[in-house]
PDB file of C-alpha atoms in Angstrom:
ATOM      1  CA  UNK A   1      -6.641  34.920 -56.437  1.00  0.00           C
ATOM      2  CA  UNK A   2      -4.068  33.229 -54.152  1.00  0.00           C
ATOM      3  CA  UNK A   3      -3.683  34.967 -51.152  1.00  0.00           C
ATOM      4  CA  UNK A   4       0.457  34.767 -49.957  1.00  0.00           C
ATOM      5  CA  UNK A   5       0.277  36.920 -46.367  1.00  0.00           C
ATOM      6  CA  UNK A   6      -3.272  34.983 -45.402  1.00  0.00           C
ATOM      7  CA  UNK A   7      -1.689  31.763 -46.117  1.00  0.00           C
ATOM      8  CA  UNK A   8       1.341  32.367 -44.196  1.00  0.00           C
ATOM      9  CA  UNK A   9      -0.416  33.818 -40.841  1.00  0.00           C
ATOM     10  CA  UNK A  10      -2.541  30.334 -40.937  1.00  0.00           C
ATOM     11  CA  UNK A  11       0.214  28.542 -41.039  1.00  0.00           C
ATOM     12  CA  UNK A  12       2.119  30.914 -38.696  1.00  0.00           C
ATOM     13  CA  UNK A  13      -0.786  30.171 -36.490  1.00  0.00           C
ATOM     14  CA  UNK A  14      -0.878  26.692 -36.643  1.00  0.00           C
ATOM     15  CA  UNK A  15       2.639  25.825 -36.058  1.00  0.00           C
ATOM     16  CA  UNK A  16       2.254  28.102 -32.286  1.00  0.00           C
ATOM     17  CA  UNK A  17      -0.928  26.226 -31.579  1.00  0.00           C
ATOM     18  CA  UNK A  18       1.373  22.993 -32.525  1.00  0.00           C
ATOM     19  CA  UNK A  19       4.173  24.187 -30.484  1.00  0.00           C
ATOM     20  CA  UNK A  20       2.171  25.034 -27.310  1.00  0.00           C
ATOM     21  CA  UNK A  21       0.979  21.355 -27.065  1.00  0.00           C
ATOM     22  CA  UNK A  22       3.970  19.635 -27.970  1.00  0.00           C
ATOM     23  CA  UNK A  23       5.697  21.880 -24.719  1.00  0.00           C
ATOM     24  CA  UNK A  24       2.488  21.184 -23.021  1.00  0.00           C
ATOM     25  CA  UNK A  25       3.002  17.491 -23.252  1.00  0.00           C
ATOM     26  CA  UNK A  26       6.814  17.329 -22.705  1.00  0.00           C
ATOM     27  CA  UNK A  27       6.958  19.719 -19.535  1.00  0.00           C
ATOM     28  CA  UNK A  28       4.124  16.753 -17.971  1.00  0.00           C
ATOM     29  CA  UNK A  29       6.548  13.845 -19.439  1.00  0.00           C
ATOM     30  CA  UNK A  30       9.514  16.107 -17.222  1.00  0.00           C
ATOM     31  CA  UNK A  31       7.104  16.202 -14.053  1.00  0.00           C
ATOM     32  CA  UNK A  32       6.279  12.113 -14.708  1.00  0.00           C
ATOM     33  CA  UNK A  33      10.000  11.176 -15.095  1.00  0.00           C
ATOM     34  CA  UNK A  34      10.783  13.480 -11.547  1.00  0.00           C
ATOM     35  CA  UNK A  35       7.988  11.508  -9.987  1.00  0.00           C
ATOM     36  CA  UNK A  36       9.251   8.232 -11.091  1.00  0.00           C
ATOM     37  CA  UNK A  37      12.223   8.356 -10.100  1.00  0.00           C
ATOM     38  CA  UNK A  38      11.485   9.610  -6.912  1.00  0.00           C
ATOM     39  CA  UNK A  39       9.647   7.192  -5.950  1.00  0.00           C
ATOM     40  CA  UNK A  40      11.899   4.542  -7.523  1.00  0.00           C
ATOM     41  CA  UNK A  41      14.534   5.904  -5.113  1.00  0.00           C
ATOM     42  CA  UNK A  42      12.919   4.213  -1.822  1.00  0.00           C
ATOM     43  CA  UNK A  43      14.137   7.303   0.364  1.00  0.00           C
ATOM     44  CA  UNK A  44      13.385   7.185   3.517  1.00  0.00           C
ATOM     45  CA  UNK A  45      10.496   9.302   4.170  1.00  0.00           C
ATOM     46  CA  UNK A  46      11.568  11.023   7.211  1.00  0.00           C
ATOM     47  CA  UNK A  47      15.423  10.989   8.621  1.00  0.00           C
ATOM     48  CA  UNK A  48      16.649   8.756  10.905  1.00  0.00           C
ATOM     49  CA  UNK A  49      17.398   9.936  13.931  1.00  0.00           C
ATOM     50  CA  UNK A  50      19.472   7.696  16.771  1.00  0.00           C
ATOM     51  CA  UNK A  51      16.807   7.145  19.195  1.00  0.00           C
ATOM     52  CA  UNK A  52      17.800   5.569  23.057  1.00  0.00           C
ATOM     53  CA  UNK A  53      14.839   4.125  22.947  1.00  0.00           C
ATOM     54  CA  UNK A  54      14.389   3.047  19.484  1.00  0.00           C
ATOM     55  CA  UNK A  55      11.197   3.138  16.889  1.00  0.00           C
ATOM     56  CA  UNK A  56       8.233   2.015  15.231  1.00  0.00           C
ATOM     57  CA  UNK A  57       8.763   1.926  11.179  1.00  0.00           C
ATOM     58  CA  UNK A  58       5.478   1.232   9.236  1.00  0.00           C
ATOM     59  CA  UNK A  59       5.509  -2.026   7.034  1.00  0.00           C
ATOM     60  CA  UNK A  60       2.422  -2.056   5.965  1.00  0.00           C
ATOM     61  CA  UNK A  61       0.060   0.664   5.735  1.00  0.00           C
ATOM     62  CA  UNK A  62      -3.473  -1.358   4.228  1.00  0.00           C
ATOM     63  CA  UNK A  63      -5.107   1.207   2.505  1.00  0.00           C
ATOM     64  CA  UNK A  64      -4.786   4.120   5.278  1.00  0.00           C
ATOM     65  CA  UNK A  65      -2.283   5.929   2.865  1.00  0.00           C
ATOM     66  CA  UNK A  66       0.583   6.371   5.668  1.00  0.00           C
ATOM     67  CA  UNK A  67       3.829   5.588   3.844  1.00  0.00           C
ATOM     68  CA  UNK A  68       5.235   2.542   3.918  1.00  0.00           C
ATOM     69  CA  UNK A  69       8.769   3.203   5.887  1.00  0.00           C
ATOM     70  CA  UNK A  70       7.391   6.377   8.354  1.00  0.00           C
ATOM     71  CA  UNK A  71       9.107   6.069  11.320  1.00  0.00           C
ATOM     72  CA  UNK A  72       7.302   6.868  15.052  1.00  0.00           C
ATOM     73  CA  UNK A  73      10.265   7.574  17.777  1.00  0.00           C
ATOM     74  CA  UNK A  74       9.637   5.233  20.647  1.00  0.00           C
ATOM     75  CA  UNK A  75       8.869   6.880  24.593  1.00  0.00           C
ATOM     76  CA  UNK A  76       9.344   5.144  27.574  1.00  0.00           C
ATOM     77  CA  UNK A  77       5.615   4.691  27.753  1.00  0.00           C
ATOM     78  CA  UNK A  78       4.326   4.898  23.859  1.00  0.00           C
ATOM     79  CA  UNK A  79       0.258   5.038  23.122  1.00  0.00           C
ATOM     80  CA  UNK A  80      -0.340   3.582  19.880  1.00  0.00           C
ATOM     81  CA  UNK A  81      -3.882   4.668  18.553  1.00  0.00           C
ATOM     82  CA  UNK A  82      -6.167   7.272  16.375  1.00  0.00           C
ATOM     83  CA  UNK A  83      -6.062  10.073  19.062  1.00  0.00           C
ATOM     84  CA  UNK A  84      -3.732  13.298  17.557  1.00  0.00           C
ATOM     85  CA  UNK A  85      -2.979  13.011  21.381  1.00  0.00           C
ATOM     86  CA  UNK A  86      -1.369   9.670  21.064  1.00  0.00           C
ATOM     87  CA  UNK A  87       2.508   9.440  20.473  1.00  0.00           C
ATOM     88  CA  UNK A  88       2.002   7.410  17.630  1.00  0.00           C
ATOM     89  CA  UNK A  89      -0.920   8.832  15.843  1.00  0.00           C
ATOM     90  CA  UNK A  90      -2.285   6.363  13.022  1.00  0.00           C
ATOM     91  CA  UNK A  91      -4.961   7.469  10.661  1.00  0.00           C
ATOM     92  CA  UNK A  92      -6.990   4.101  10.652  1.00  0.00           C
ATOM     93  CA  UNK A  93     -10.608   3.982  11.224  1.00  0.00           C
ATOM     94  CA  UNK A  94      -9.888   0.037  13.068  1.00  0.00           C
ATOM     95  CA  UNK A  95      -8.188   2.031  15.449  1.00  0.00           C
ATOM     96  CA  UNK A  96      -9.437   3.041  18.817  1.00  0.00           C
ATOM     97  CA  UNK A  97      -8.534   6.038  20.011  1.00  0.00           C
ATOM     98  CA  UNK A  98      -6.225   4.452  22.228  1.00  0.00           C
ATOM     99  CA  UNK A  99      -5.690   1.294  20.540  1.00  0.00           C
ATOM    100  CA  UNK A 100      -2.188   0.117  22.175  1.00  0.00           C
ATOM    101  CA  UNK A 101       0.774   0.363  24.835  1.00  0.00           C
ATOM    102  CA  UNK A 102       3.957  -0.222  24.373  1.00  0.00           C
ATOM    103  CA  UNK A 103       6.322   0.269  27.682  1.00  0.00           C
ATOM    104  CA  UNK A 104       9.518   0.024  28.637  1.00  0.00           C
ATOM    105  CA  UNK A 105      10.043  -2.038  31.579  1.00  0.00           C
ATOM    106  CA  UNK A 106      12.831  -4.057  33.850  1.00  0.00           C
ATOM    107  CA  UNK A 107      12.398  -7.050  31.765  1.00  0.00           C
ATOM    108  CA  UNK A 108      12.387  -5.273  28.333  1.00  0.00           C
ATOM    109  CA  UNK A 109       9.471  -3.571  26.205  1.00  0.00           C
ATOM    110  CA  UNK A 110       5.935  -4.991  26.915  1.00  0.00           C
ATOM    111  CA  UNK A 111       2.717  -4.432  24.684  1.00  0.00           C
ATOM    112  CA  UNK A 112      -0.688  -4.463  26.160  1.00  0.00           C
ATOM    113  CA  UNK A 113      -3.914  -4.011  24.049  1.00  0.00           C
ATOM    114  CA  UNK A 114      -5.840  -1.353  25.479  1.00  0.00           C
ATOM    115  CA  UNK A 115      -9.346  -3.246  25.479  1.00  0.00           C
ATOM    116  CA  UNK A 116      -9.496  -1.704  21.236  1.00  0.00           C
ATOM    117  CA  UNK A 117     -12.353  -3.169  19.761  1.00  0.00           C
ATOM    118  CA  UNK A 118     -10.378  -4.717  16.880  1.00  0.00           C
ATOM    119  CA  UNK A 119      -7.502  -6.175  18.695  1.00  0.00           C
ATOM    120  CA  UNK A 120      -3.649  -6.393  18.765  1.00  0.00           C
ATOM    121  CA  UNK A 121      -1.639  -8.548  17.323  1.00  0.00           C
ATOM    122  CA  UNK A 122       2.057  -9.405  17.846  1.00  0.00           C
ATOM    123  CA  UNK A 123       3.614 -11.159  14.875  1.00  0.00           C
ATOM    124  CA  UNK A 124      -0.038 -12.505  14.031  1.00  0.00           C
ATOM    125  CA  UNK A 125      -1.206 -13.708  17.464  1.00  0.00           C
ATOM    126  CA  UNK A 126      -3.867 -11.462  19.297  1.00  0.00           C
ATOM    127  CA  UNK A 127      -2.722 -10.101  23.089  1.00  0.00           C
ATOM    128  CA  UNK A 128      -5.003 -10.397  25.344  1.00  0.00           C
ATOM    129  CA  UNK A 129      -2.441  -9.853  28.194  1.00  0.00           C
ATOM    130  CA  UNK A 130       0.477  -7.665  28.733  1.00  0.00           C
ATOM    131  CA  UNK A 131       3.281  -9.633  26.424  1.00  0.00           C
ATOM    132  CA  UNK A 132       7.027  -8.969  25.982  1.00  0.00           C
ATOM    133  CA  UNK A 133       7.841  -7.812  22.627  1.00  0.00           C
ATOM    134  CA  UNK A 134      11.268  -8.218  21.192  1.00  0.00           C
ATOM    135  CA  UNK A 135      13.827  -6.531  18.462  1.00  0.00           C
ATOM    136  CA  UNK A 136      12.072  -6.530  14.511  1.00  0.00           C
ATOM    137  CA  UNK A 137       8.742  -8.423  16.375  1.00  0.00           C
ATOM    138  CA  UNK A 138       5.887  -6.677  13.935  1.00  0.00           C
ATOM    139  CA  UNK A 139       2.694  -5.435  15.827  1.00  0.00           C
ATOM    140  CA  UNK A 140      -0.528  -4.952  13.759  1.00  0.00           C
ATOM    141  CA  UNK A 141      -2.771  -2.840  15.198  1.00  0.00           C
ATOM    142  CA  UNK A 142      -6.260  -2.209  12.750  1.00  0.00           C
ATOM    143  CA  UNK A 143      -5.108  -2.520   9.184  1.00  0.00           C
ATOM    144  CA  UNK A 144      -1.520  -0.866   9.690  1.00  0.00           C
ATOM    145  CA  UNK A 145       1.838  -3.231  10.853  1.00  0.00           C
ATOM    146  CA  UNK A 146       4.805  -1.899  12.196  1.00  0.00           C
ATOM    147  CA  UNK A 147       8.281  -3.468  13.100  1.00  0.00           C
ATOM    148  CA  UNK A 148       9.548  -2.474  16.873  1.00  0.00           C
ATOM    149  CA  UNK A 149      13.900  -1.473  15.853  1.00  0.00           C
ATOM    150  CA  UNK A 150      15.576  -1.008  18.931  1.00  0.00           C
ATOM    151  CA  UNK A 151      18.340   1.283  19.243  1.00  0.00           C
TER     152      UNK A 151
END
């Protein structure tokens, strides 16, 4: 004989099992839609702070994963390298340890490669001596290139 209470607690069932999923799926499209717009937004990263003596913003980060638009505060004297001790700490296994200086002198800010196994580069030429580097010049040091922005 047809069975009325069985019949509805299997269907019961399967419309909860149904509505688990279909919440399931929609809270991950909320979290994907959050995400995506996020990253749509092009926020910087970290806030910009006046600095006297100006920064080093990231334009291109190879495949290191550092965010594309980090900014490094400048110091008078500014070690650019793989060393947690350096003031601008890159995670980039072409990097020395202490890969680069940047300094501020008289004549304006100077970069000097700091005999790095891979090299320096300012706006795609190697240094091999101490060079003068100028407002938006881009230095490339292993696979990651940042832009100097003075204050």
């Amino acid at each position: 004989m047809f069975d009325i209470a069985n019949l509805s607690i299997g269907v019961i069932l399967l419309l909860l099992r149904v509505s688990v999923v279909f919440l399931l799926y929609f809270f991950l499209w909320q979290v994907l839609r959050v995400v995506a717009r996020d990253l749509r937004s092009g926020a910087p990263l970290t806030p910009q702070v006046a600095n006297p003596f100006g920064q080093l913003v990231v334009v291109s980060s190879g495949q290191t994963g550092i965010p594309v638009g980090k900014i490094f505060a400048l110091a008078p004297v500014t070690i650019i390298g793989r060393s947690t001790e350096a003031e601008v700490a890159l995670n980039d296994t072409f990097l020395s340890a202490e890969h680069a200086r940047l300094s501020l002198q008289e004549s304006g800010w100077m970069l000097e490669d700091l005999h790095s196994t891979n090299g320096t580069y300012l706006n795609g030429f190697e240094v091999r001596e101490l060079t003068e580097v100028q407002d938006a010049d881009v230095i490339r040091v292993g696979r990651v290139e940042i832009k100097l922005m003075l204050a």
